[in-house]
Each structure stands twice: as structure tokens, then as C-alpha cells.
Amino acid sequence: MAKSLQLKTAELEKISHLDYFNIALSVDLVIFGYEDKELKVLLIKSDLEEFSGMYSLLGDLVRPDEDLDSAPYRVLLSRTGMDDVFLEQVHTFGSIGRHPSGRVITTAYYALIDIRHHQLQVDSNELHWHAINDIKKLAFDHKLILNTCLEQLRSQIMEKPVAFNLMQDKFSLRELQEVYEAILDIKLDRRNFRKKIAVKDWLQDLNEMESNLSHRPGKLYGLKKQFKRKSSKVLAI
Amino acid sequence: MAKSLQLKTAELEKISHLDYFNIALSVDLVIFGYEDKELKVLLIKSDLEEFSGMYSLLGDLVRPDEDLDSAPYRVLLSRTGMDDVFLEQVHTFGSIGRHPSGRVITTAYYALIDIRHHQLQVDSNELHWHAINDIKKLAFDHKLILNTCLEQLRSQIMEKPVAFNLMQDKFSLRELQEVYEAILDIKLDRRNFRKKIAVKDWLQDLNEMESNLSHRPGKLYGLKKQFKRKSSKVLAI
DNA sequence: ATTTTAATGTGTCATAAGTACATATTTATT
DNA sequence: AATAAATATGTACTTATGACACATTAAAAT
């Protein structure tokens, strides 16, 4: 296989016969969703005998004819049917022993999904949403990858308008606060939370109210246009 | 080459004959140093004909028998003789066309070097320090990699005690401020800078003074032990 | 119609952090 | 003894953070 590479430099030639291409490169996805006031992650039953019965992240080898950053979009689309999703690269994991089947280095991404808009086109009944606090161990080093991505998500939500990718287009401030509380896993003070969000100037007052509630409805807001991607998802600024 | 892999899963077997291993993985290093009140980067003349005359970052392919995070240490030691260096992984770059010789995905690291302590064991006279503001273009996508690493460095120096890796063990507050100014490329107010640093509680007053100056000497400080690595470099917390 | 329920919407005070800015002090040099 | 060139330090203003309580609204129940 390595012979089919079009290598030109002395360095690459010299190295190729030393089995340098025995390293495979994959992407792994921490797919976050939000439902029932909980942050969830989409997991699949591992198909490796070493990890039978355990769950793992969705992932795949990177193809030679796609950009690294395109691979996670392809995986998402092909494995879940979800398109137009917010994705961010987090870290690359490459310990020697991390994959039992061989040398695989993996670049981890996190995705943010509005579960209510992106229905799972389940290609297997082994795909399930798991509440983040219920995930105790995962196959491979995927728990480490999950923790790393969760930390990155937590550190970004007050800096950039990314949490909105977990929500529908219209939401009340209560709903927004609940999303933040689910991500951070702490209770927030309502007045202080609203003050902080107001300062960011991310929100558009839609002049609409919640409905079908058995109590006083809240105002509805949307993310300002300048922070949205096509089809209403948020830019990775 | 790919045949020599010990692949066990159906998925990997299926994929291996599709030339999936035609992707090579490398590491590239943005090696920062500080001298003459300037932030510098260690560059080497590119050995590719496509980029003849241009400079590039130090890098190498990752070997199958080393952890990904070990590769940059090996590169640093073998190419410059420098040991015990602060390194941090930043981002992985994997566009299809980024390397003219074939498909190479690269994980970028930045290193922080105290130039005065780590004399270059130059293995080639093509290795040179370049002031960061003088670097206009680089081979491959290395200017993008440099910019990404510089941004990460800038965003970390007020959060974590990493800038000290660019300095000698004993320093005055003026010298420290000059390092921060070089990294951020802005002038800082002396009083406010000292207040901010004091709050961090990173510094140990050494009860020594500068000497051999033609003006009033400043007090000397060192980084507190708890933030140091062996041989006086800073932990990546 | 009135009351109850369950939520929304809002302000103040105290503390901490950020920013702009000027003067007295110390050492070596002349 | 005077000069040069730097160090060391404080205050006033503004902005951000965190703790905390009460009046209001809409729907549902009576």
C-alpha cells in the first residue's frame, strides 16, 4: 500500500520502507445533545471483542480523499443521517496502546445537536443517547476523549455563542439557563445569569411568548443572525 | 506495508485494502524563544523543491513505536539537541492538499525555550531563529500553523504560568513584563502588570537584586517550585 | 369571578477586578 | 554633589461578579 504513495522527498522515501505508514488515522466524535434538562452523548455499542458490551464514540478512519475536518461530517451524516451540525476539533490522541487492533491515532471532535430537529436516522439499533452523568466507562480511551471534549465545551459556552446549537430556534431565557446548567452541571442564579447573557448581546427578542404552559409564559428569544450559520446553526468563530 | 498491520476487526480489514493507510502522520513544532525583547521562532530551510528558499517549521513523521506526544520531544532533541522543553499540543491540520509530496496530516505543538540555557546543537546551518514579526510566509501551511500556535500561546499566558519557560530562572519584573509584551506585541502598564502578576501568586521573591546595571537594580524573582517541572521548566497543568 | 399555582421579570448592595495615571526612591555615573 | 535611568508604589474610576427578595402574569381550579 505504501508503495502507491507519490512520495518525492528523500526523507519520505527513506522512511517509507520502515513501516512508517503502519499508523492509521481516525476521527472520533463526542456528539452532545440536550433533552429533558440533561446533557447527553450519542454512543454506539463497540464492535470489538476486546470491548464487547461496552459503548464507544462514533468514529471512522479518515479517507485519503477527504480533508481531516470533513471526516467527522461524513461520519455524522452516514451513521446518523444528521446534516448541518456544529463541529469543533478538540485534541488528537495517539498513545501507542490506545487501540487494541493496531496503531490508530485519532482526532477528537465534539458536535452539538438539537435533538428535536435532528431525528436520528438510525442505521443500527446500537446507537443511543446517554445522559452524561450516567456514563461511567467507555471502550478504548473514549472516556478520556469525552472528558476532554466536555471540558472544552464548558470553557467555551460563556465565550462564544455555541450552546445555542443544542436548542431550537426559539427559546425562553429559562430554557437557555437550563441548557447552561446541564452543560456545567451546576445551578445558576436566574438574575445573574440573565445579566451575563444580556451583556453578550447574542440574543434577539422575538416579541413572542411561550404558549401552552400552565403558568406565566416567558418571552421568546432567538440567536442574532450574525452568529448563525446557514440553516440556523452557529458559526465557529 | 499495510499488510504487516495486526488488524483484527472486520472494519479495519475491510478498509485496509482501500489504501486507507496512504495517509502519513507528522508532527510540526512552533518553537518559541525570546531574545533581545523579541519573540522568535526556530525555522529551517525547506528541503522540498516546491518550497526552495522558503523556511518551514521543524517536523517529522510520527513513528509507529512512539506515542504521538513523544514525537515532538524526539524531534527537538534530535534536530536541536534541546531536552526538557515545555511542549503543548495545539491543533491537527489535515487538508488534502497541504503537503505537495502526498497526504500528510500533521499535529502541531508549540515549544517554549529559554534560548540562553538551551544552546542550539546545530545539526545544520539551516536552522535559525526568526523574529516573529519578520516572518511573512512559510512553506506548506506553516504560517497558518504558526498563527494558530501564537494565538494559543497568547491566550494562555495570563491563565497559566507558561511564559516563564522562555526565561532564565531568576528575573526582574521588568524582564517578565518585556516577555509578556513581546508575546502579546503590545505595551503594558507597569503598575497594572505587577498587580495582575501579584494576584496570580506564581512568583517567589528571591531576596536578590539585579547587578551590573547602570541604574537602580530591580529585585529578582523566580517561579514558585510548585509550578516547575524537573530541571526548572513549567508544568503543563 | 375569585383564588391558587407556578412561573416570569426585575434591582440593590458589597466585593473584586480592570484601567488610567504621577511621584518619590535607589543605584551607578559623572 | 548632581545627574541619569531605572525601580517601587497608590488612588480614583469604572466595570464585573455574586448574593439575595418581591411584585407580576397567565392559566387552571374552585
Coordinates of C-alpha atoms (C1' of nucleotides) in Angstrom, one line a residue:
Chain A
M1 CA 0.0 0.0 0.0
A2 CA 2.7 2.4 0.9
K3 CA 4.2 1.9 -2.5
S4 CA 1.3 3.6 -4.1
L5 CA 2.1 6.8 -2.4
Q6 CA 3.6 9.5 -4.6
L7 CA 6.5 10.5 -2.4
K8 CA 9.1 12.8 -3.7
T9 CA 11.4 13.8 -0.9
A10 CA 14.4 11.9 0.2
E11 CA 13.1 12.0 3.7
L12 CA 9.7 10.4 2.9
E13 CA 11.3 7.8 0.7
K14 CA 13.8 6.9 3.3
I15 CA 11.2 6.5 5.9
S16 CA 8.5 4.7 3.9
H17 CA 10.3 1.3 4.0
L18 CA 10.4 1.5 7.7
D19 CA 6.7 0.7 8.1
Y20 CA 6.0 4.3 8.9
F21 CA 2.6 4.0 7.3
N22 CA 1.5 1.5 9.7
I23 CA -0.2 4.3 11.6
A24 CA -3.9 4.7 10.8
L25 CA -5.7 7.9 11.4
S26 CA -9.3 8.2 12.6
V27 CA -11.7 10.7 13.9
D28 CA -13.9 10.2 16.9
L29 CA -17.0 12.3 17.7
V30 CA -18.4 13.3 21.0
I31 CA -21.9 14.1 19.9
F32 CA -23.7 16.2 22.5
G33 CA -27.4 16.6 22.6
Y34 CA -29.8 18.1 25.1
E35 CA -33.1 16.7 26.3
D36 CA -35.1 16.5 29.5
K37 CA -32.8 19.0 31.1
E38 CA -29.9 16.7 30.6
L39 CA -26.8 16.8 28.5
K40 CA -26.5 13.6 26.5
V41 CA -23.9 11.9 24.3
L42 CA -24.6 9.7 21.4
L43 CA -22.9 6.3 21.9
I44 CA -22.7 3.0 20.0
K45 CA -22.1 -0.5 21.2
S46 CA -18.5 -1.4 20.5
D47 CA -17.9 -4.0 17.8
L48 CA -14.6 -5.1 19.1
E49 CA -14.4 -8.3 21.0
E50 CA -12.0 -6.7 23.5
F51 CA -14.7 -4.3 24.4
S52 CA -17.8 -6.4 24.0
G53 CA -20.8 -4.9 25.7
M54 CA -19.1 -1.6 26.2
Y55 CA -20.1 1.6 24.5
S56 CA -17.9 3.8 22.4
L57 CA -17.9 7.1 20.5
L58 CA -18.8 7.2 16.8
G59 CA -15.7 7.3 14.6
D60 CA -14.1 6.1 11.4
L61 CA -10.8 6.1 9.6
V62 CA -10.0 9.3 7.7
R63 CA -10.1 8.7 4.0
P64 CA -7.2 9.7 1.7
D65 CA -9.5 11.8 -0.4
E66 CA -11.2 13.9 2.2
D67 CA -10.0 16.8 4.4
L68 CA -9.4 15.8 8.1
D69 CA -12.1 18.3 9.1
S70 CA -14.6 16.8 6.6
A71 CA -14.3 13.3 8.1
P72 CA -16.5 14.0 11.1
Y73 CA -19.2 15.5 8.9
R74 CA -19.2 12.4 6.8
V75 CA -19.3 10.1 9.8
L76 CA -22.2 12.0 11.3
L77 CA -24.2 12.0 8.0
S78 CA -23.6 8.4 7.2
R79 CA -24.1 7.0 10.6
T80 CA -26.9 9.1 11.9
G81 CA -28.4 11.0 8.9
M82 CA -27.6 14.3 10.6
D83 CA -26.5 17.2 8.5
D84 CA -25.5 20.8 9.1
V85 CA -24.1 20.2 12.5
F86 CA -21.8 22.3 14.6
L87 CA -18.4 20.6 15.0
E88 CA -15.2 21.6 16.6
Q89 CA -11.8 19.9 16.7
V90 CA -10.6 19.4 20.2
H91 CA -7.5 17.2 20.5
T92 CA -5.6 14.4 18.9
F93 CA -4.9 11.2 20.9
G94 CA -2.1 9.0 19.9
S95 CA -0.7 6.8 22.7
I96 CA 0.8 3.6 21.4
G97 CA -1.6 1.2 23.1
R98 CA -4.8 3.1 22.8
H99 CA -6.4 0.8 20.1
P100 CA -6.2 -3.0 20.5
S101 CA -6.3 -3.7 16.8
G102 CA -3.3 -1.7 15.8
R103 CA -1.8 1.7 15.8
V104 CA -4.6 4.2 15.4
I105 CA -4.2 7.9 16.1
T106 CA -7.5 9.7 16.5
T107 CA -8.5 13.3 16.3
A108 CA -11.5 14.1 18.5
Y109 CA -14.3 16.5 17.6
Y110 CA -17.3 17.5 19.5
A111 CA -20.7 18.1 17.9
L112 CA -23.7 20.0 19.2
I113 CA -27.1 18.7 18.1
D114 CA -30.6 20.0 18.6
I115 CA -32.1 16.6 19.3
R116 CA -35.6 17.7 18.5
H117 CA -34.6 18.9 15.0
H118 CA -32.2 16.2 14.1
Q119 CA -34.1 13.0 14.4
L120 CA -31.8 10.0 14.3
Q121 CA -31.9 8.2 11.0
V122 CA -30.8 5.2 13.0
D123 CA -28.6 2.9 10.9
S124 CA -28.4 0.5 13.7
N125 CA -30.3 -0.1 16.9
E126 CA -27.0 0.1 18.8
L127 CA -27.0 3.9 18.7
H128 CA -28.3 5.5 21.9
W129 CA -28.3 8.8 23.7
H130 CA -26.7 8.5 27.2
A131 CA -27.1 11.1 30.0
I132 CA -23.6 12.4 30.6
N133 CA -23.7 11.7 34.3
D134 CA -24.6 8.1 33.6
I135 CA -21.5 7.3 31.5
K136 CA -19.1 5.5 33.7
K137 CA -16.7 3.8 31.3
L138 CA -16.3 3.6 27.6
A139 CA -14.3 1.4 25.2
F140 CA -10.8 2.4 24.2
D141 CA -9.7 5.8 25.7
H142 CA -13.1 7.2 24.9
K143 CA -13.9 8.3 28.4
L144 CA -10.8 10.4 28.4
I145 CA -11.8 11.8 25.0
L146 CA -15.3 12.6 26.3
N147 CA -13.9 14.3 29.4
T148 CA -11.6 16.4 27.3
C149 CA -14.4 17.5 24.9
L150 CA -16.7 18.2 27.8
E151 CA -14.1 20.5 29.4
Q152 CA -13.6 22.3 26.2
L153 CA -17.4 22.8 25.7
R154 CA -17.7 24.1 29.3
S155 CA -14.9 26.6 28.8
Q156 CA -16.4 27.9 25.6
I157 CA -20.0 28.5 26.4
M158 CA -19.5 31.8 28.1
E159 CA -17.0 32.9 25.5
K160 CA -18.8 32.1 22.3
P161 CA -22.4 31.5 21.3
V162 CA -22.1 27.8 20.9
A163 CA -24.6 26.4 23.3
F164 CA -27.4 27.6 21.1
N165 CA -26.6 24.7 18.7
L166 CA -28.2 22.4 21.3
M167 CA -31.5 24.3 21.2
Q168 CA -34.4 25.1 18.9
D169 CA -34.5 28.4 17.2
K170 CA -36.9 30.0 19.6
F171 CA -36.4 29.6 23.3
S172 CA -37.1 31.3 26.6
L173 CA -34.4 32.5 28.9
R174 CA -35.4 29.8 31.3
E175 CA -34.7 27.1 28.7
L176 CA -31.4 28.7 27.9
Q177 CA -30.4 28.7 31.5
E178 CA -31.4 25.1 31.8
V179 CA -29.1 24.2 28.9
Y180 CA -26.2 26.1 30.6
E181 CA -27.0 24.3 33.9
A182 CA -27.0 20.9 32.1
I183 CA -23.6 21.6 30.5
L184 CA -21.9 23.0 33.5
D185 CA -23.7 20.6 35.9
I186 CA -24.4 23.4 38.4
K187 CA -27.4 25.5 39.4
L188 CA -27.2 29.2 38.3
D189 CA -28.8 32.2 39.8
R190 CA -31.5 33.4 37.4
R191 CA -30.9 37.2 37.8
N192 CA -27.1 36.9 37.4
F193 CA -27.4 34.5 34.5
R194 CA -29.7 36.9 32.7
K195 CA -27.3 39.8 33.3
K196 CA -24.4 37.9 31.9
I197 CA -26.2 36.8 28.8
A198 CA -27.6 40.3 28.3
V199 CA -24.1 41.7 28.2
K200 CA -23.0 39.3 25.4
D201 CA -25.6 40.8 23.1
W202 CA -26.2 37.4 21.4
L203 CA -30.0 37.4 21.6
Q204 CA -32.8 38.8 19.5
D205 CA -36.1 39.5 21.3
L206 CA -38.6 37.8 19.0
N207 CA -41.6 39.6 20.5
E208 CA -43.3 36.3 21.0
M209 CA -44.3 34.5 24.2
E210 CA -44.2 30.9 25.2
S211 CA -47.6 29.1 25.0
N212 CA -49.3 26.0 26.2
L213 CA -47.9 26.4 29.7
S214 CA -49.9 26.2 32.9
H215 CA -48.2 29.3 34.3
R216 CA -47.0 32.7 33.2
P217 CA -45.2 32.4 29.8
G218 CA -41.8 33.8 29.2
K219 CA -40.6 35.9 26.2
L220 CA -39.1 34.0 23.3
Y221 CA -35.6 34.8 22.0
G222 CA -33.5 33.7 19.1
L223 CA -29.8 33.9 18.4
K224 CA -28.9 37.0 16.4
K225 CA -28.4 36.4 12.7
Q226 CA -24.8 37.4 12.7
F227 CA -23.9 34.4 14.9
K228 CA -25.9 31.9 12.9
R229 CA -24.7 29.6 10.2
K230 CA -26.8 28.6 7.2
S231 CA -29.8 26.6 8.4
S232 CA -29.7 28.3 11.8
K233 CA -26.6 26.7 13.2
V234 CA -23.9 28.7 14.9
L235 CA -20.6 29.7 13.4
A236 CA -17.4 28.5 14.8
I237 CA -15.9 31.9 15.3
Chain B
M1 CA 3.3 -2.3 4.3
A2 CA -0.2 -2.2 5.4
K3 CA -0.2 -6.0 5.3
S4 CA 2.1 -6.0 8.3
L5 CA -0.5 -4.5 10.5
Q6 CA -2.1 -6.7 13.0
L7 CA -5.7 -5.9 12.2
K8 CA -8.5 -7.8 13.9
T9 CA -11.8 -6.1 13.3
A10 CA -13.9 -6.6 10.2
E11 CA -14.0 -2.9 9.8
L12 CA -10.3 -2.4 9.7
E13 CA -9.7 -5.4 7.4
K14 CA -12.3 -4.2 5.0
I15 CA -10.8 -0.8 4.9
S16 CA -7.2 -1.6 4.6
H17 CA -7.3 -2.7 1.0
L18 CA -8.8 0.6 0.0
D19 CA -5.4 2.3 0.5
Y20 CA -6.6 3.9 3.8
F21 CA -3.0 3.8 5.0
N22 CA -1.9 6.2 2.4
I23 CA -2.1 8.9 5.0
A24 CA 1.0 9.8 6.8
L25 CA 1.0 11.4 10.1
S26 CA 3.6 14.0 11.2
V27 CA 4.2 16.5 14.0
D28 CA 5.3 20.1 13.4
L29 CA 6.8 22.3 16.0
V30 CA 6.4 26.0 16.6
I31 CA 9.5 26.5 18.8
F32 CA 9.2 29.9 20.5
G33 CA 12.2 31.6 22.0
Y34 CA 12.8 35.0 23.5
E35 CA 15.8 37.2 23.0
D36 CA 16.5 41.0 22.6
K37 CA 13.0 41.8 23.7
E38 CA 11.6 39.8 20.7
L39 CA 9.6 36.6 20.4
K40 CA 11.4 34.4 18.0
V41 CA 10.6 31.1 16.2
L42 CA 13.1 28.5 15.2
L43 CA 12.8 27.8 11.4
I44 CA 14.7 25.6 8.9
K45 CA 15.1 26.0 5.2
S46 CA 12.7 23.8 3.5
D47 CA 14.2 20.8 1.6
L48 CA 11.4 20.5 -0.9
E49 CA 11.9 21.8 -4.3
E50 CA 8.3 23.2 -4.3
F51 CA 9.4 25.4 -1.5
S52 CA 13.0 26.0 -2.3
G53 CA 14.3 29.0 -0.4
M54 CA 11.4 29.2 1.9
Y55 CA 11.5 28.5 5.6
S56 CA 9.4 25.9 7.4
L57 CA 8.8 24.5 10.9
L58 CA 10.7 21.6 12.3
G59 CA 8.8 18.4 12.0
D60 CA 8.9 14.7 11.3
L61 CA 6.7 11.7 10.7
V62 CA 5.4 10.0 13.7
R63 CA 7.0 6.6 14.3
P64 CA 4.8 3.6 14.9
D65 CA 6.6 2.8 18.1
E66 CA 6.3 6.1 19.8
D67 CA 3.4 8.0 21.4
L68 CA 2.1 10.9 19.4
D69 CA 3.0 13.2 22.2
S70 CA 6.6 11.8 22.3
A71 CA 7.3 12.6 18.7
P72 CA 7.9 16.3 19.2
Y73 CA 10.3 15.7 22.0
R74 CA 12.3 13.3 19.8
V75 CA 12.3 15.9 17.0
L76 CA 13.5 18.6 19.3
L77 CA 16.2 16.5 20.8
S78 CA 17.5 15.0 17.5
R79 CA 17.3 18.2 15.5
T80 CA 18.4 20.8 18.0
G81 CA 19.9 18.9 21.0
M82 CA 17.4 20.5 23.3
D83 CA 16.0 18.5 26.1
D84 CA 13.5 19.1 28.9
V85 CA 11.4 21.5 27.0
F86 CA 7.8 22.8 27.5
L87 CA 5.5 21.4 24.8
E88 CA 1.8 21.7 24.2
Q89 CA -0.3 20.2 21.5
V90 CA -2.4 22.8 19.7
H91 CA -4.3 21.5 16.7
T92 CA -4.2 19.0 13.9
F93 CA -4.1 20.1 10.3
G94 CA -5.3 17.8 7.6
S95 CA -6.4 19.4 4.4
I96 CA -6.0 17.2 1.4
G97 CA -3.6 19.5 -0.5
R98 CA -1.5 20.7 2.4
H99 CA 1.7 18.7 1.5
P100 CA 2.9 18.5 -2.1
S101 CA 4.6 15.2 -1.6
G102 CA 1.5 13.2 -0.6
R103 CA -1.2 13.0 2.0
V104 CA 0.3 14.1 5.3
I105 CA -1.8 15.1 8.3
T106 CA 0.1 16.9 11.0
T107 CA -0.3 17.6 14.6
A108 CA 1.1 21.0 15.7
Y109 CA 2.8 21.6 19.0
Y110 CA 4.3 24.7 20.4
A111 CA 7.5 24.7 22.4
L112 CA 8.9 27.3 24.8
I113 CA 12.6 27.6 25.0
D114 CA 14.9 29.7 27.2
I115 CA 17.4 30.5 24.4
R116 CA 20.2 31.4 26.8
H117 CA 20.1 28.0 28.5
H118 CA 19.4 25.8 25.5
Q119 CA 22.2 26.5 23.2
L120 CA 21.4 25.1 19.7
Q121 CA 23.4 21.9 19.0
V122 CA 23.0 22.8 15.4
D123 CA 22.8 19.8 13.2
S124 CA 22.6 22.0 10.1
N125 CA 23.4 25.6 9.4
E126 CA 19.9 25.9 8.0
L127 CA 18.3 26.4 11.5
H128 CA 17.7 29.9 12.5
W129 CA 15.8 32.0 15.0
H130 CA 13.4 34.5 13.3
A131 CA 11.7 37.4 15.0
I132 CA 8.0 36.6 14.8
N133 CA 7.1 39.9 13.2
D134 CA 9.6 39.3 10.4
I135 CA 8.0 36.0 9.3
K136 CA 5.9 36.8 6.3
K137 CA 5.4 33.5 4.6
L138 CA 6.4 29.9 5.2
A139 CA 6.4 26.6 3.3
F140 CA 3.3 24.4 3.4
D141 CA 0.6 25.7 5.6
H142 CA 3.1 26.5 8.2
K143 CA 2.2 30.2 8.5
L144 CA -1.3 29.1 9.5
I145 CA 0.1 26.7 12.0
L146 CA 2.4 29.4 13.4
N147 CA -0.5 31.8 13.8
T148 CA -2.7 29.2 15.5
C149 CA 0.0 28.4 18.0
L150 CA 0.8 32.0 18.6
E151 CA -2.9 32.7 19.4
Q152 CA -3.0 29.8 21.8
L153 CA 0.2 31.0 23.5
R154 CA -1.3 34.4 23.8
S155 CA -4.5 33.2 25.3
Q156 CA -2.7 31.0 27.9
I157 CA 0.0 33.3 29.4
M158 CA -2.4 35.1 31.8
E159 CA -4.1 31.8 32.7
K160 CA -1.2 29.5 33.3
P161 CA 2.5 30.2 34.3
V162 CA 3.9 29.1 30.9
A163 CA 5.7 32.3 29.8
F164 CA 8.4 31.5 32.4
N165 CA 9.6 28.7 30.1
L166 CA 11.0 31.4 27.9
M167 CA 13.1 32.9 30.7
Q168 CA 16.0 32.2 32.9
D169 CA 15.4 31.1 36.5
K170 CA 16.0 34.5 38.0
F171 CA 14.4 37.5 36.5
S172 CA 13.2 41.0 37.4
L173 CA 9.7 42.1 37.0
R174 CA 10.8 44.4 34.2
E175 CA 12.2 41.4 32.3
L176 CA 9.0 39.4 32.9
Q177 CA 6.9 42.3 31.6
E178 CA 9.1 42.6 28.5
V179 CA 8.5 38.9 27.8
Y180 CA 4.7 39.4 28.0
E181 CA 5.0 42.5 25.8
A182 CA 6.9 40.5 23.2
I183 CA 4.4 37.7 23.2
L184 CA 1.3 39.9 23.1
D185 CA 3.0 42.5 20.9
I186 CA 1.6 45.4 22.9
K187 CA 2.9 47.8 25.6
L188 CA 1.7 47.1 29.1
D189 CA 1.3 49.5 32.0
R190 CA 3.9 48.6 34.6
R191 CA 1.8 49.1 37.7
N192 CA -1.2 47.2 36.4
F193 CA 1.0 44.4 35.1
R194 CA 2.6 44.0 38.5
K195 CA -0.8 44.0 40.2
K196 CA -2.1 41.3 37.9
I197 CA 1.0 39.1 38.3
A198 CA 1.0 39.6 42.1
V199 CA -2.6 38.2 42.2
K200 CA -1.6 35.0 40.4
D201 CA 0.9 34.1 43.2
W202 CA 3.3 32.5 40.8
L203 CA 6.4 34.3 42.0
Q204 CA 9.0 33.7 44.7
D205 CA 10.9 36.7 45.9
L206 CA 14.5 35.6 45.8
N207 CA 15.8 38.4 48.0
E208 CA 18.4 39.2 45.4
M209 CA 18.9 42.2 43.2
E210 CA 20.0 42.7 39.7
S211 CA 23.6 43.7 39.2
N212 CA 25.9 45.2 36.6
L213 CA 23.4 47.8 35.6
S214 CA 24.0 51.5 35.2
H215 CA 20.8 52.4 37.1
R216 CA 18.8 51.3 40.0
P217 CA 18.6 47.4 40.1
G218 CA 15.3 45.6 40.5
K219 CA 14.5 42.7 42.8
L220 CA 14.9 39.2 41.4
Y221 CA 12.1 36.7 41.4
G222 CA 11.8 33.0 40.4
L223 CA 8.8 30.9 39.6
K224 CA 7.4 29.1 42.7
K225 CA 8.5 25.5 42.9
Q226 CA 5.0 24.0 42.7
F227 CA 4.8 25.3 39.1
K228 CA 8.1 24.0 38.0
R229 CA 8.9 20.8 36.2
K230 CA 12.1 18.9 36.9
S231 CA 15.1 21.0 35.8
S232 CA 13.2 24.1 36.3
K233 CA 10.7 24.0 33.5
V234 CA 7.0 24.7 34.0
L235 CA 4.3 22.0 34.3
A236 CA 1.6 21.8 31.7
I237 CA -1.3 22.0 34.2
Chain C
dA1 C1' -65.5 35.8 39.4
dT2 C1' -62.1 34.7 42.7
dT3 C1' -58.4 32.3 44.3
dT4 C1' -54.5 29.4 43.7
dT5 C1' -50.4 27.8 41.3
dA6 C1' -46.2 28.3 39.2
dA7 C1' -43.6 30.5 36.9
dT8 C1' -41.6 35.3 34.9
dG9 C1' -39.2 39.7 35.4
dT10 C1' -36.5 42.8 37.7
dG11 C1' -32.8 45.9 41.3
dT12 C1' -29.5 46.7 45.0
dC13 C1' -25.6 46.3 47.7
dA14 C1' -21.0 44.7 48.6
dT15 C1' -16.9 42.9 46.8
dA16 C1' -13.5 42.1 43.3
dA17 C1' -11.1 43.2 39.1
dG18 C1' -9.7 46.3 35.4
dT19 C1' -7.8 50.7 33.8
dA20 C1' -5.7 55.2 33.7
dC21 C1' -2.4 57.8 35.6
dA22 C1' 2.3 60.5 38.8
dT23 C1' 5.7 60.8 42.4
dA24 C1' 9.3 59.5 45.4
dT25 C1' 13.3 56.4 45.7
dT26 C1' 17.5 54.0 44.6
dT27 C1' 21.9 53.0 42.4
dA28 C1' 25.7 54.0 39.3
dT29 C1' 27.9 57.5 36.8
dT30 C1' 29.7 62.0 36.1
Chain D
dA1 C1' 27.1 66.7 44.8
dA2 C1' 24.3 66.5 40.9
dT3 C1' 22.6 63.7 37.2
dA4 C1' 20.7 59.8 34.7
dA5 C1' 17.8 56.0 34.5
dA6 C1' 15.6 53.0 36.2
dT7 C1' 12.5 50.8 40.3
dA8 C1' 8.6 50.8 43.5
dT9 C1' 4.3 52.0 44.7
dG10 C1' -1.3 54.1 45.4
dT11 C1' -5.6 56.2 44.2
dA12 C1' -9.8 57.1 41.9
dC13 C1' -13.0 55.5 38.5
dT14 C1' -15.3 52.1 36.1
dT15 C1' -16.9 47.6 35.2
dA16 C1' -17.9 42.8 36.5
dT17 C1' -19.4 39.4 39.9
dG18 C1' -22.2 37.2 43.4
dA19 C1' -25.7 37.1 47.0
dC20 C1' -30.3 37.9 47.7
dA21 C1' -36.4 39.1 47.6
dC22 C1' -40.6 40.8 45.8
dA23 C1' -44.2 42.2 42.6
dT24 C1' -46.4 40.4 38.3
dT25 C1' -48.6 37.4 35.0
dA26 C1' -51.3 33.7 32.7
dA27 C1' -53.7 29.5 33.2
dA28 C1' -56.2 26.3 36.0
dA29 C1' -59.0 25.2 39.8
dT30 C1' -62.6 26.4 42.6

